[in-house]
């Protein structure tokens, strides 16, 4: 998965870094957008990739 922000959108950068860090247990890579206008966070959706989606008992 990939999420990107513009350089001028500092609140979005803080938000997405915090959310992705918690979601991935700090296992993500941050690079620059191809147009060089801001950061990009790349990570794997472990819950789907490894079949660990939580299911409620029933």
PDB file of C-alpha atoms in Angstrom:
ATOM      1  CA  UNK A   1       0.000   0.000   0.000  1.00  0.00           C
ATOM      2  CA  UNK A   2       1.109   3.566  -0.586  1.00  0.00           C
ATOM      3  CA  UNK A   3       0.041   6.874   0.964  1.00  0.00           C
ATOM      4  CA  UNK A   4       1.390  10.263  -0.075  1.00  0.00           C
ATOM      5  CA  UNK A   5       1.081  13.869   1.025  1.00  0.00           C
ATOM      6  CA  UNK A   6       2.137  17.265  -0.282  1.00  0.00           C
ATOM      7  CA  UNK A   7       5.036  19.056   1.443  1.00  0.00           C
ATOM      8  CA  UNK A   8       2.762  21.936   2.473  1.00  0.00           C
ATOM      9  CA  UNK A   9       0.272  19.623   4.243  1.00  0.00           C
ATOM     10  CA  UNK A  10       2.176  19.129   7.512  1.00  0.00           C
ATOM     11  CA  UNK A  11      -0.898  18.001   9.519  1.00  0.00           C
ATOM     12  CA  UNK A  12      -1.539  15.193   7.017  1.00  0.00           C
ATOM     13  CA  UNK A  13       2.105  14.082   7.230  1.00  0.00           C
ATOM     14  CA  UNK A  14       1.940  13.850  11.038  1.00  0.00           C
ATOM     15  CA  UNK A  15      -1.400  12.022  10.876  1.00  0.00           C
ATOM     16  CA  UNK A  16      -0.375   9.424   8.286  1.00  0.00           C
ATOM     17  CA  UNK A  17       3.047   8.763   9.815  1.00  0.00           C
ATOM     18  CA  UNK A  18       1.437   8.096  13.202  1.00  0.00           C
ATOM     19  CA  UNK A  19      -1.323   5.860  11.800  1.00  0.00           C
ATOM     20  CA  UNK A  20       0.987   3.873   9.511  1.00  0.00           C
ATOM     21  CA  UNK A  21       3.648   3.500  12.219  1.00  0.00           C
ATOM     22  CA  UNK A  22       1.071   2.038  14.626  1.00  0.00           C
ATOM     23  CA  UNK A  23      -0.579  -0.134  11.964  1.00  0.00           C
ATOM     24  CA  UNK A  24       2.701  -1.616  10.693  1.00  0.00           C
ATOM     25  CA  UNK A  25       4.569  -1.731  14.004  1.00  0.00           C
ATOM     26  CA  UNK A  26       7.015   0.801  12.527  1.00  0.00           C
ATOM     27  CA  UNK A  27       7.670  -1.341   9.424  1.00  0.00           C
ATOM     28  CA  UNK A  28       7.265   1.074   6.537  1.00  0.00           C
ATOM     29  CA  UNK A  29       9.474   2.934   4.090  1.00  0.00           C
ATOM     30  CA  UNK A  30       9.266   6.662   3.466  1.00  0.00           C
ATOM     31  CA  UNK A  31      10.470   8.098   0.163  1.00  0.00           C
ATOM     32  CA  UNK A  32       9.497  11.055  -2.040  1.00  0.00           C
ATOM     33  CA  UNK A  33       6.646  11.346  -4.508  1.00  0.00           C
ATOM     34  CA  UNK A  34       7.689  10.908  -8.141  1.00  0.00           C
ATOM     35  CA  UNK A  35       6.893  14.595  -8.731  1.00  0.00           C
ATOM     36  CA  UNK A  36       9.065  15.430  -5.659  1.00  0.00           C
ATOM     37  CA  UNK A  37       6.195  17.397  -4.046  1.00  0.00           C
ATOM     38  CA  UNK A  38       6.055  15.447  -0.787  1.00  0.00           C
ATOM     39  CA  UNK A  39       6.640  12.246   1.162  1.00  0.00           C
ATOM     40  CA  UNK A  40       5.310   8.771   0.379  1.00  0.00           C
ATOM     41  CA  UNK A  41       4.883   6.000   2.941  1.00  0.00           C
ATOM     42  CA  UNK A  42       4.920   2.433   1.591  1.00  0.00           C
ATOM     43  CA  UNK A  43       3.945  -0.629   3.585  1.00  0.00           C
ATOM     44  CA  UNK A  44       2.428  -4.098   3.328  1.00  0.00           C
ATOM     45  CA  UNK A  45      -1.074  -4.798   4.542  1.00  0.00           C
ATOM     46  CA  UNK A  46      -0.009  -7.707   6.782  1.00  0.00           C
ATOM     47  CA  UNK A  47      -3.561  -8.498   7.914  1.00  0.00           C
ATOM     48  CA  UNK A  48      -4.671  -9.276   4.383  1.00  0.00           C
ATOM     49  CA  UNK A  49      -1.361 -10.608   3.032  1.00  0.00           C
ATOM     50  CA  UNK A  50      -0.998 -13.215   5.765  1.00  0.00           C
ATOM     51  CA  UNK A  51      -4.650 -14.030   6.405  1.00  0.00           C
ATOM     52  CA  UNK A  52      -4.699 -12.711   9.949  1.00  0.00           C
ATOM     53  CA  UNK A  53      -7.950 -10.804   9.708  1.00  0.00           C
ATOM     54  CA  UNK A  54      -9.722 -10.922  13.068  1.00  0.00           C
ATOM     55  CA  UNK A  55     -13.050 -12.710  13.174  1.00  0.00           C
ATOM     56  CA  UNK A  56     -15.592 -12.557  15.921  1.00  0.00           C
ATOM     57  CA  UNK A  57     -16.554 -15.888  17.446  1.00  0.00           C
ATOM     58  CA  UNK A  58     -19.966 -17.038  16.526  1.00  0.00           C
TER      59      UNK A  58
END
